[in-house]
Structure formats: structure tokens, C-alpha cells
Short mmCIF file of C-alpha atoms in Angstrom, two decimals:
data_model
loop_
_atom_site.label_atom_id
_atom_site.label_comp_id
_atom_site.label_asym_id
_atom_site.label_seq_id
_atom_site.Cartn_x
_atom_site.Cartn_y
_atom_site.Cartn_z
CA TYR A 557 -0.38 0.17 0.20
CA GLY A 558 1.38 3.43 -1.44
CA ASP A 559 4.67 1.75 -1.99
CA ASP A 560 6.63 0.53 -5.49
CA GLY A 561 4.52 -2.48 -5.58
CA ILE A 562 0.76 -1.50 -6.14
CA ALA A 563 1.52 2.25 -6.35
CA ALA A 564 3.10 2.12 -9.22
CA VAL A 565 0.52 0.58 -11.71
CA LEU A 566 -2.00 2.20 -10.93
CA ALA A 567 -3.63 5.09 -13.02
CA GLU A 568 -4.31 8.68 -11.81
CA GLY A 569 -8.05 9.06 -9.90
CA ALA A 570 -8.15 5.50 -9.62
CA ALA A 571 -9.12 4.47 -5.20
CA ILE A 572 -8.31 2.06 -3.04
CA VAL A 573 -10.03 0.61 -0.39
CA LEU A 574 -8.28 -0.43 2.35
CA THR A 575 -10.57 -3.15 4.83
CA SER A 576 -7.69 -4.21 7.15
CA THR A 577 -7.98 -2.27 10.69
CA VAL A 578 -3.76 -0.89 10.22
CA GLY A 579 -3.94 1.80 12.61
CA ILE A 580 -5.03 5.77 11.98
CA GLN A 581 -1.44 7.24 11.74
CA ALA A 582 -0.16 3.99 9.59
CA VAL A 583 -3.27 5.40 6.80
CA GLU A 584 -2.93 9.41 7.40
CA VAL A 585 0.74 8.97 6.45
CA VAL A 586 -0.05 5.98 2.75
CA ALA A 587 -2.78 8.44 2.08
CA LYS A 588 -0.66 11.38 1.68
CA ARG A 589 1.37 10.12 -0.20
CA LEU A 590 -1.35 8.21 -2.68
CA ALA A 591 -2.47 11.88 -2.80
CA ASP A 592 1.12 13.17 -4.18
CA ASP A 593 0.18 10.54 -6.74
CA GLY A 594 -3.37 11.59 -7.71
CA ILE A 595 -4.58 8.76 -6.11
CA GLY A 596 -7.60 8.37 -3.88
CA LEU A 597 -7.76 5.99 -0.63
CA ALA A 598 -11.29 5.20 1.47
CA ASP A 599 -9.61 3.59 4.88
CA ALA A 600 -12.73 1.22 4.75
CA PRO A 601 -12.04 -1.03 7.25
CA VAL A 602 -14.61 -4.20 8.02
CA SER A 603 -16.05 -5.57 11.27
CA GLY A 604 -17.84 -9.02 11.35
CA GLY A 605 -15.54 -11.75 11.28
CA PRO A 606 -14.35 -14.28 8.25
CA ALA A 607 -18.12 -15.87 8.49
CA ARG A 608 -19.94 -13.05 7.63
CA ALA A 609 -17.90 -11.59 5.19
CA GLY A 610 -18.67 -13.95 2.64
CA GLN A 611 -22.61 -13.32 2.88
CA GLY A 612 -21.94 -9.78 2.23
CA ASP A 613 -22.36 -9.22 5.58
CA LEU A 614 -20.59 -6.73 7.28
CA LEU A 615 -19.82 -3.45 9.52
CA VAL A 616 -18.49 -1.01 7.52
CA THR A 617 -17.00 2.58 8.70
CA VAL A 618 -15.48 4.56 6.30
CA GLY A 619 -13.44 7.65 6.29
CA ALA A 620 -12.94 8.95 2.59
CA TYR A 621 -13.04 12.18 0.69
CA PRO A 622 -15.89 12.92 -0.41
CA ASP A 623 -15.33 12.08 -3.59
CA VAL A 624 -12.82 8.95 -3.30
CA TYR A 625 -16.51 8.02 -1.32
CA GLU A 626 -19.14 8.46 -4.31
CA HIS A 627 -16.40 6.76 -6.04
CA CYS A 628 -15.84 3.79 -4.34
CA LYS A 629 -19.92 3.62 -3.26
CA PRO A 630 -20.51 0.87 -5.39
CA VAL A 631 -17.66 -1.54 -3.84
CA LEU A 632 -18.39 -0.62 -0.47
CA ASP A 633 -22.64 -1.42 -1.10
CA ALA A 634 -21.27 -4.65 -2.30
CA MET A 635 -19.20 -5.77 1.16
CA ALA A 636 -21.26 -4.06 3.40
CA SER A 637 -24.66 -5.08 5.56
CA ASN A 638 -24.20 -1.74 7.17
CA LEU A 639 -22.34 1.40 6.31
CA VAL A 640 -21.65 4.59 7.22
CA TRP A 641 -19.27 7.17 6.36
CA VAL A 642 -18.58 8.43 9.77
CA GLY A 643 -15.65 10.83 8.57
CA GLN A 644 -14.81 12.98 5.50
CA ALA A 645 -10.84 12.34 5.40
CA PRO A 646 -8.83 8.75 6.24
CA GLY A 647 -7.60 7.68 9.08
CA LYS A 648 -11.44 8.09 10.58
CA GLY A 649 -12.91 4.66 9.60
CA GLN A 650 -9.65 3.12 11.18
CA SER A 651 -10.35 5.94 13.91
CA MET A 652 -13.59 4.66 14.86
CA LYS A 653 -12.56 0.47 14.76
CA THR A 654 -10.33 1.34 17.28
CA VAL A 655 -12.99 2.68 19.33
CA ASN A 656 -15.02 -0.86 18.04
CA GLN A 657 -12.31 -2.71 19.01
CA LEU A 658 -12.19 -1.22 22.42
CA LEU A 659 -14.90 -2.46 23.31
CA CYS A 660 -14.47 -6.28 21.77
CA GLY A 661 -12.17 -6.30 22.97
CA VAL A 662 -12.75 -5.92 26.37
CA HIS A 663 -16.16 -7.68 25.63
CA ILE A 664 -14.53 -10.78 26.02
CA ALA A 665 -12.67 -10.33 28.22
CA ALA A 666 -14.74 -9.96 30.66
CA ALA A 667 -17.18 -12.47 29.15
CA GLY A 668 -13.95 -13.84 29.91
CA GLU A 669 -13.67 -13.24 33.54
CA ALA A 670 -17.51 -13.17 34.47
CA LEU A 671 -17.81 -16.96 32.96
CA ALA A 672 -14.93 -18.48 34.53
CA LEU A 673 -15.51 -16.47 38.16
CA ALA A 674 -19.70 -18.31 37.64
CA GLY A 675 -17.06 -21.62 37.29
CA GLU A 676 -15.93 -20.93 40.11
CA LEU A 677 -17.59 -19.90 42.88
CA GLY A 678 -19.94 -23.37 41.74
CA LEU A 679 -22.12 -21.72 39.67
CA ASP A 680 -23.53 -23.82 36.30
CA GLN A 681 -22.18 -21.40 33.58
CA THR A 682 -24.26 -22.72 30.91
CA LEU A 683 -27.65 -21.91 33.22
CA ALA A 684 -25.28 -18.77 34.06
CA LEU A 685 -24.65 -17.81 30.58
CA GLU A 686 -28.72 -17.57 29.29
CA ALA A 687 -29.34 -15.41 32.66
CA LEU A 688 -26.73 -12.86 31.92
CA MET A 689 -27.83 -12.99 28.70
CA SER A 690 -30.97 -12.26 29.50
CA GLY A 691 -30.60 -8.51 31.57
CA ALA A 692 -28.81 -5.91 31.98
CA ALA A 693 -25.05 -8.19 31.47
CA SER A 694 -25.36 -9.10 28.11
CA SER A 695 -23.52 -7.82 24.92
CA PHE A 696 -23.08 -9.57 21.47
CA MET A 697 -19.55 -10.69 22.19
CA LEU A 698 -20.79 -12.26 25.42
CA GLY A 699 -23.27 -14.38 23.51
CA ASP A 700 -20.76 -15.24 20.75
CA ARG A 701 -17.95 -16.43 22.71
CA GLY A 702 -19.56 -17.53 25.81
CA PRO A 703 -20.44 -21.15 25.13
CA ARG A 704 -17.03 -21.68 23.24
CA ALA A 705 -15.36 -19.99 26.34
CA ILE A 706 -17.36 -22.33 28.43
CA GLN A 707 -16.12 -24.95 26.43
CA ALA A 708 -12.57 -24.36 26.90
CA TYR A 709 -12.91 -23.71 30.41
CA ALA A 710 -13.89 -27.35 30.82
CA GLY A 711 -10.86 -28.35 29.20
CA GLU A 712 -12.00 -28.88 25.38
CA GLU A 713 -10.30 -27.80 22.01
CA ALA A 714 -12.92 -24.67 21.13
CA GLU A 715 -13.05 -23.97 17.20
CA VAL A 716 -11.24 -21.14 16.23
CA LYS A 717 -13.68 -18.69 14.84
CA SER A 718 -11.52 -15.08 16.05
CA ARG A 719 -7.99 -15.79 16.81
CA VAL A 720 -5.91 -14.12 19.92
CA ASP A 721 -3.18 -13.61 18.82
CA ILE A 722 -6.16 -10.67 16.73
CA PHE A 723 -6.67 -9.03 19.35
CA VAL A 724 -2.88 -8.82 20.62
CA LYS A 725 -2.85 -6.66 17.14
CA ASP A 726 -5.91 -4.06 17.80
CA MET A 727 -5.33 -3.79 21.44
CA GLY A 728 -2.12 -2.95 21.29
CA ILE A 729 -4.11 -0.31 17.95
CA VAL A 730 -6.58 0.48 20.54
CA THR A 731 -4.05 1.40 23.77
CA SER A 732 -1.84 3.21 21.13
CA ALA A 733 -3.93 5.66 19.44
CA ALA A 734 -5.30 6.59 22.65
CA LYS A 735 -1.71 6.67 24.47
CA SER A 736 -2.03 9.38 20.72
CA VAL A 737 -4.45 11.51 22.15
CA GLY A 738 -2.91 11.75 25.92
CA MET A 739 -5.86 10.00 27.20
CA ALA A 740 -5.44 6.53 30.17
CA VAL A 741 -7.99 3.69 28.86
CA PRO A 742 -7.07 1.89 31.95
CA VAL A 743 -10.01 -1.02 31.06
CA ALA A 744 -8.67 -1.67 27.63
CA ALA A 745 -5.43 -1.73 28.98
CA ALA A 746 -6.02 -4.47 31.35
CA ALA A 747 -7.98 -6.62 28.57
CA GLU A 748 -4.60 -5.63 26.49
CA GLN A 749 -2.49 -7.61 29.02
CA LEU A 750 -4.87 -10.83 29.03
CA TYR A 751 -4.57 -11.20 25.13
CA LEU A 752 -0.33 -10.16 25.98
CA GLN A 753 -0.58 -12.97 28.30
CA GLY A 754 -2.36 -15.34 26.24
CA LEU A 755 0.87 -14.75 23.40
CA SER A 756 2.94 -15.23 26.12
CA ARG A 757 1.16 -18.93 27.27
CA GLY A 758 1.00 -20.32 23.58
CA GLN A 759 -2.63 -19.27 23.07
CA GLY A 760 -2.10 -16.79 19.93
CA ALA A 761 -3.80 -18.43 17.27
CA MET A 762 -6.70 -20.33 19.30
CA ASP A 763 -9.59 -18.77 19.68
CA ASP A 764 -10.04 -16.04 21.64
CA SER A 765 -12.64 -16.79 23.66
CA SER A 766 -9.96 -18.56 25.06
CA ILE A 767 -8.36 -15.78 27.33
CA ILE A 768 -11.15 -17.26 29.99
CA ASN A 769 -7.56 -20.14 30.74
CA VAL A 770 -5.44 -16.74 31.23
CA VAL A 771 -6.94 -15.54 34.50
CA THR A 772 -8.23 -19.61 35.31
CA PRO A 773 -5.13 -21.54 34.10
CA LYS A 774 -5.57 -24.48 36.00
CA LYS A 775 -8.16 -25.32 33.66
CA GLY A 776 -5.55 -24.86 30.65
CA TYR B 994 -31.55 -9.16 58.02
CA GLY B 995 -30.77 -12.00 60.79
CA ASP B 996 -30.32 -9.20 63.89
CA ASP B 997 -33.29 -8.92 66.39
CA GLY B 998 -34.61 -6.31 64.67
CA ILE B 999 -36.44 -9.04 62.54
CA ALA B 1000 -35.75 -12.44 62.54
CA ALA B 1001 -37.74 -11.44 66.56
CA VAL B 1002 -40.75 -11.13 65.50
CA LEU B 1003 -40.86 -13.07 62.75
CA ALA B 1004 -41.95 -17.05 63.30
CA GLU B 1005 -40.76 -20.52 63.35
CA GLY B 1006 -41.18 -21.39 59.00
CA ALA B 1007 -41.35 -18.12 58.08
CA ALA B 1008 -39.03 -17.53 54.87
CA ILE B 1009 -37.41 -14.02 53.99
CA VAL B 1010 -36.89 -12.65 50.29
CA LEU B 1011 -33.41 -11.06 50.11
CA THR B 1012 -33.10 -8.86 47.13
CA SER B 1013 -30.82 -6.94 47.57
CA THR B 1014 -26.66 -8.01 46.31
CA VAL B 1015 -24.78 -7.93 49.63
CA GLY B 1016 -22.07 -10.22 48.65
CA ILE B 1017 -22.12 -14.08 49.07
CA GLN B 1018 -19.91 -14.43 52.26
CA ALA B 1019 -21.96 -11.73 53.78
CA VAL B 1020 -25.65 -14.51 52.77
CA GLU B 1021 -24.35 -17.56 53.69
CA VAL B 1022 -23.50 -15.75 57.68
CA VAL B 1023 -26.85 -14.97 57.52
CA ALA B 1024 -28.56 -17.48 56.54
CA LYS B 1025 -27.20 -19.77 58.52
CA ARG B 1026 -27.53 -17.71 62.06
CA LEU B 1027 -31.70 -17.27 60.48
CA ALA B 1028 -31.24 -21.00 59.98
CA ASP B 1029 -30.94 -21.79 63.38
CA ASP B 1030 -34.06 -19.95 64.28
CA GLY B 1031 -36.08 -22.19 61.51
CA ILE B 1032 -36.38 -19.54 59.69
CA GLY B 1033 -35.55 -19.69 55.45
CA LEU B 1034 -33.58 -17.30 53.25
CA ALA B 1035 -33.94 -17.14 49.13
CA ASP B 1036 -31.10 -15.35 48.20
CA ALA B 1037 -32.59 -14.00 45.12
CA PRO B 1038 -31.03 -10.40 44.27
CA VAL B 1039 -32.31 -8.16 41.54
CA SER B 1040 -31.03 -6.69 38.06
CA GLY B 1041 -32.88 -4.10 36.24
CA GLY B 1042 -33.24 -1.13 38.47
CA PRO B 1043 -35.62 1.29 39.18
CA ALA B 1044 -37.62 2.01 36.79
CA ARG B 1045 -38.28 -1.18 35.09
CA ALA B 1046 -39.33 -3.05 39.42
CA GLY B 1047 -41.86 -0.86 39.37
CA GLN B 1048 -43.24 -2.66 36.02
CA GLY B 1049 -42.65 -6.08 37.35
CA ASP B 1050 -40.10 -6.41 34.95
CA LEU B 1051 -36.75 -7.89 36.34
CA LEU B 1052 -33.87 -10.69 36.48
CA VAL B 1053 -33.80 -11.97 40.04
CA THR B 1054 -31.73 -14.98 40.46
CA VAL B 1055 -31.88 -17.11 43.30
CA GLY B 1056 -30.23 -19.36 45.44
CA ALA B 1057 -32.21 -21.02 47.96
CA TYR B 1058 -33.23 -24.39 49.57
CA PRO B 1059 -35.65 -26.52 47.61
CA ASP B 1060 -38.38 -25.95 50.18
CA VAL B 1061 -37.81 -22.43 51.24
CA TYR B 1062 -37.13 -21.57 46.95
CA GLU B 1063 -41.02 -23.89 47.09
CA HIS B 1064 -42.38 -21.14 49.74
CA CYS B 1065 -41.63 -18.08 48.12
CA LYS B 1066 -41.82 -18.98 44.90
CA PRO B 1067 -45.23 -16.51 44.08
CA VAL B 1068 -43.80 -13.75 45.40
CA LEU B 1069 -40.99 -14.29 43.12
CA ASP B 1070 -42.56 -14.80 40.14
CA ALA B 1071 -44.74 -11.29 40.62
CA MET B 1072 -41.72 -10.00 41.09
CA ALA B 1073 -39.57 -11.68 38.39
CA SER B 1074 -40.11 -11.76 34.74
CA ASN B 1075 -37.45 -14.20 34.41
CA LEU B 1076 -37.10 -15.67 37.39
CA VAL B 1077 -33.49 -18.34 37.44
CA TRP B 1078 -33.21 -20.65 40.53
CA VAL B 1079 -29.50 -21.15 39.87
CA GLY B 1080 -28.71 -22.80 43.47
CA GLN B 1081 -30.21 -24.97 45.77
CA ALA B 1082 -28.00 -22.86 48.56
CA PRO B 1083 -28.64 -18.53 50.18
CA GLY B 1084 -25.04 -18.05 48.12
CA LYS B 1085 -26.24 -19.06 44.63
CA GLY B 1086 -27.99 -15.42 44.18
CA GLN B 1087 -25.50 -13.73 45.19
CA SER B 1088 -22.69 -15.45 43.49
CA MET B 1089 -24.98 -15.30 40.05
CA LYS B 1090 -25.38 -11.57 40.84
CA THR B 1091 -21.70 -11.08 41.44
CA VAL B 1092 -20.93 -12.13 37.99
CA ASN B 1093 -23.77 -10.45 36.66
CA GLN B 1094 -22.71 -6.72 37.67
CA LEU B 1095 -18.86 -8.33 37.02
CA LEU B 1096 -20.42 -7.67 33.57
CA CYS B 1097 -22.25 -4.82 34.02
CA GLY B 1098 -19.77 -2.52 35.68
CA VAL B 1099 -17.19 -3.67 32.84
CA HIS B 1100 -19.41 -2.91 30.19
CA ILE B 1101 -20.89 0.92 31.24
CA ALA B 1102 -17.03 1.70 32.27
CA ALA B 1103 -15.54 0.39 28.55
CA ALA B 1104 -18.69 2.12 26.85
CA GLY B 1105 -16.84 5.81 28.59
CA GLU B 1106 -13.15 4.42 27.64
CA ALA B 1107 -15.01 3.96 23.91
CA LEU B 1108 -17.32 6.63 23.61
CA ALA B 1109 -14.30 9.47 24.86
CA LEU B 1110 -11.53 8.22 22.95
CA ALA B 1111 -14.40 8.50 20.20
CA GLY B 1112 -14.61 12.20 20.55
CA GLU B 1113 -10.75 12.83 21.56
CA LEU B 1114 -10.61 10.93 18.01
CA GLY B 1115 -12.40 13.54 16.59
CA LEU B 1116 -16.07 11.48 15.74
CA ASP B 1117 -19.60 12.64 16.21
CA GLN B 1118 -20.18 10.09 18.69
CA THR B 1119 -23.79 9.85 18.18
CA LEU B 1120 -23.03 8.52 14.77
CA ALA B 1121 -20.23 6.04 16.51
CA LEU B 1122 -22.74 4.56 19.14
CA GLU B 1123 -24.70 3.56 16.17
CA ALA B 1124 -22.60 2.45 14.68
CA LEU B 1125 -21.34 0.45 17.24
CA MET B 1126 -24.43 -0.87 18.08
CA SER B 1127 -24.98 -1.97 15.15
CA GLY B 1128 -22.27 -4.68 15.32
CA ALA B 1129 -20.44 -7.58 17.04
CA ALA B 1130 -19.48 -4.00 20.10
CA SER B 1131 -22.49 -3.94 21.23
CA SER B 1132 -23.73 -4.45 24.00
CA PHE B 1133 -26.65 -3.25 26.53
CA MET B 1134 -25.16 -0.95 28.42
CA LEU B 1135 -23.45 0.87 25.44
CA GLY B 1136 -27.06 1.66 24.65
CA ASP B 1137 -28.80 2.09 28.06
CA ARG B 1138 -26.23 4.70 28.69
CA GLY B 1139 -24.29 5.66 25.89
CA PRO B 1140 -27.00 8.33 25.23
CA ARG B 1141 -26.12 9.44 28.58
CA ALA B 1142 -21.85 9.04 28.17
CA ILE B 1143 -22.15 12.18 25.19
CA GLN B 1144 -24.45 13.45 27.41
CA ALA B 1145 -21.50 13.95 30.14
CA TYR B 1146 -19.37 13.64 28.12
CA ALA B 1147 -20.25 17.30 26.43
CA GLY B 1148 -20.76 18.89 30.26
CA GLU B 1149 -24.04 18.46 30.27
CA GLU B 1150 -25.91 17.05 33.60
CA ALA B 1151 -27.52 13.84 32.33
CA GLU B 1152 -29.53 12.37 34.64
CA VAL B 1153 -29.11 10.15 37.23
CA LYS B 1154 -30.81 6.30 36.45
CA SER B 1155 -28.26 4.33 38.99
CA ARG B 1156 -25.19 5.85 39.96
CA VAL B 1157 -21.69 6.00 40.74
CA ASP B 1158 -22.02 4.69 44.38
CA ILE B 1159 -23.82 1.44 43.42
CA PHE B 1160 -20.93 0.61 41.01
CA VAL B 1161 -18.11 1.37 43.35
CA LYS B 1162 -20.24 -1.27 46.01
CA ASP B 1163 -20.35 -3.97 43.40
CA MET B 1164 -16.92 -3.91 42.31
CA GLY B 1165 -15.66 -4.25 44.73
CA ILE B 1166 -18.13 -7.17 45.64
CA VAL B 1167 -17.25 -8.31 42.93
CA THR B 1168 -13.02 -8.46 43.79
CA SER B 1169 -13.31 -9.45 46.51
CA ALA B 1170 -15.49 -12.52 45.77
CA ALA B 1171 -12.79 -13.56 43.01
CA LYS B 1172 -9.77 -13.52 45.78
CA SER B 1173 -11.77 -14.99 47.89
CA VAL B 1174 -11.72 -18.26 45.21
CA GLY B 1175 -8.15 -17.09 44.16
CA MET B 1176 -8.76 -16.12 40.47
CA ALA B 1177 -7.15 -12.55 39.53
CA VAL B 1178 -9.85 -9.75 37.51
CA PRO B 1179 -7.50 -7.20 35.97
CA VAL B 1180 -10.15 -6.25 33.79
CA ALA B 1181 -12.97 -5.92 36.31
CA ALA B 1182 -10.12 -4.65 38.79
CA ALA B 1183 -9.83 -1.52 36.16
CA ALA B 1184 -12.72 -1.07 36.16
CA GLU B 1185 -13.72 -0.92 40.27
CA GLN B 1186 -10.66 2.13 39.54
CA LEU B 1187 -12.37 4.27 37.09
CA TYR B 1188 -15.91 4.02 39.84
CA LEU B 1189 -13.65 4.77 43.18
CA GLN B 1190 -11.99 7.30 40.28
CA GLY B 1191 -15.12 9.11 39.60
CA LEU B 1192 -16.32 8.82 43.47
CA SER B 1193 -13.25 10.85 44.47
CA ARG B 1194 -14.36 13.55 41.68
CA GLY B 1195 -17.10 14.13 43.66
CA GLN B 1196 -19.69 11.84 41.35
CA GLY B 1197 -20.67 9.05 43.39
CA ALA B 1198 -24.53 10.79 43.59
CA MET B 1199 -23.79 11.08 39.61
CA ASP B 1200 -25.06 8.92 37.26
CA ASP B 1201 -22.38 5.97 36.69
CA SER B 1202 -22.77 6.77 33.03
CA SER B 1203 -20.67 10.13 34.10
CA ILE B 1204 -17.93 7.45 34.48
CA ILE B 1205 -16.51 9.11 31.22
CA ASN B 1206 -15.16 11.88 33.01
CA VAL B 1207 -12.69 10.38 35.00
CA VAL B 1208 -11.44 9.41 31.55
CA THR B 1209 -11.69 13.07 29.87
CA PRO B 1210 -12.05 15.40 33.41
CA LYS B 1211 -10.95 17.89 30.42
CA LYS B 1212 -14.81 18.27 30.34
CA GLY B 1213 -16.28 16.86 33.70
#
């Protein structure tokens, strides 16, 4: 992106749709360099995971100048079930994705701590998960990762739908972004440490729900 | 509960329905003392807040011996839209509520960090909240507290629906319970510190969504 590899073969007036989560500053630097070559950049990170990507069922949050956004909209519409133009410059898509990942990363870690605590307190975790999801404690991530976290706690190898090392990367982007604006995010930082501990315990390629075994390692 | 105040005037075979969140050990001690006097205890903490309590729309998670549970069930049914008998002894209701509050407390704190970060990164917070709630980042608490957190960030005094000092108490119960079973809960502990910082900044009686101003104090 932006080096001699791709930019050299693109015609002036072309635009690149960048769907990766790479951080705010990285995109701003690349966008500026591409703009000097007359190439637009739609900063369009996606959320939803591989399974939903295959069905075109993704949240796509775009940062792009208005002309680039219009140019890329047909492609973006085809990818996204939910397309949000969050800002009129590259970098704003990354900003939005960073905020999104803060919540996702914290919610998965909280689900791990909560279901581990339920287990350690002698509750039936499956019954507990059902009760939790019926009320104010519910989150998308608790419902999605909860069953696999319970499997992992029981010592089973849960199916890998999204890896621990993805959140090592993404929570790193979150805490760096917060630092860049002079903000402390202690809850997100604690979650980042859990993912790093998972990585150091050899869980990098395991499902992110396996983070439950970082707080209850004897079950790992 | 269990001292000369109430227990003295109850007949043998009576049962008390305890709806407060007071911690696991506290309930176990009281239940034992009441049992010695022939009085049952249904440990039945409620979730849902004052507004839903008025409509009988509460999650009630009960720990009680089977005979006490049956005895109290008509009363519990009237209170609860969702009644879950989580364990056959007093204390299990508190255990379940503790797990529930871990998630609620972390989710509110995460919503504060995320929406504050959105603001500091120059995103439209209301648009961001809408996008976040449409995907994997969503939680009940983000949807419920999010709009008031945005108000608080803007320097407005949001309506008080649930107070910061409630979560100072509840997150204290959470981290104590985890410690009692030899477990670390770093994400919940970080959230607890945010509530304590809110308390020390004079926000104890403010809405818990005001925790957003702990991480972005210049707006406070």
C-alpha cells in the first residue's frame, strides 16, 4: 500500500479501498503519499469476521474524502450490510474501527473473567450464561464467545473463529491511539494485558474465547 | 436481617426474601443464623434498576434450599419477568449477581472509554454509537448508558438513573469474590478503579455513565 508495489501500476484518479485494521497514523501517512500520486484512499476497515464477510454481512466504517467515497461507493455497498461514512478523510475509518475494537476486546475479556468466576463460584456456567444474556449484562460478544469460553474452561479445544493474536494487534492499536490523544484507557489496557498473557502462554492461534484460561490457568 | 430486629418477630417456618446485593459471604453467614431459628432465606438479588422494578420486569436469580424456594416462589414470580433458580443454597443468588455485576460494571466503563476515545479522535459520538450498536461491539449497557455518557462528555448533567457509588459497592463485591476463590480479574479491577476515581472526584451521586469524565476530565 503506497510503496512501489501497488501504487506504480495504478492510473491517476484510481482509488484504493483499504479494509484492514492498521491504525490511524499508518493510514494517514499512506493516504498523503497516495494523494501526491493522484490516487484516492478509502479507509474502510470491516467488522464482522470471516463468516459474515462471505455473506456480504459486514459493518464497514469509512473515512474518505467525498469524491473518493462516491467513487468507491458501489464496491463498498457490495461488501457491507451496514455502511457508515464516519468521516471525510482517511484515518476516520481506522478511528472508528479502533473504538469498535476497544469494546470488542474488552467485552471478550470480560466474558472470560465473568464465566471463569461463575465456574470458580460453583455456578452452572451454561445456566449462568443464559441468565446473563437475558438482562443488563448482555453483549454481542458474551453471546457469541460465551459457549466457546465455557468449552475452553472445561479443557476442550474450542473451534477457532477469531484468534487471540488478532486482539493482541488490535488492542495495541487501541492503547496507542488513546495515548496519541493523551488519554488513559485502563480497562482496555487491562484487557490488552490478558491477550498478551494469552500469547505468552502459547494461545496466539487459539480462539479468542480461550482468554478465559488466562484467569483460570489450572484448567488450561 | 438476621439480627434481633427482624428475626425476632418472625414465626418459625417463615422465610425472608433478600433482594439486595450484599455479597456471597454475608448471605451465607446470615442464612446459617436464620436457619438456626427455623427461618428460611431466599437469596434473590434483582437486576434491572428502579424503572423496571416498578413494572415487575426484573431478572431475579435465586439461591435457596428447595423447600424455601417453593415457599417463596409466588412472591418471586410476581417480582420477576425472568426468574432463574441458580443454586440450591443461599449465596448462589449472590454469586450469580456478582458475575452479572462484573459484566455490567465493565461494560459501562468500556462504553465510557470507547465514547471518550471517539470524541478525542474527532468522531461524531452519536453516529459512532449508532454504528457500534449495529455490530459486534454492542452491549445492553452501551445502548442504555451511551446517550447519557455523550451528554456527560459534552458537560451536561445527565439524568441519574443509576449512581456511580452503586458500582463502587458492587465492583468491590466482585473483586473480593474473585480474590476469595484465588482468581485475578484485571479487567474488572481496572473498572473498579474508574468508579473509585469517579467517587473521589465527587461523582458518587451522579449517573454511572458520568464515568466517561474520569478518562476525559477536562470535560468534567
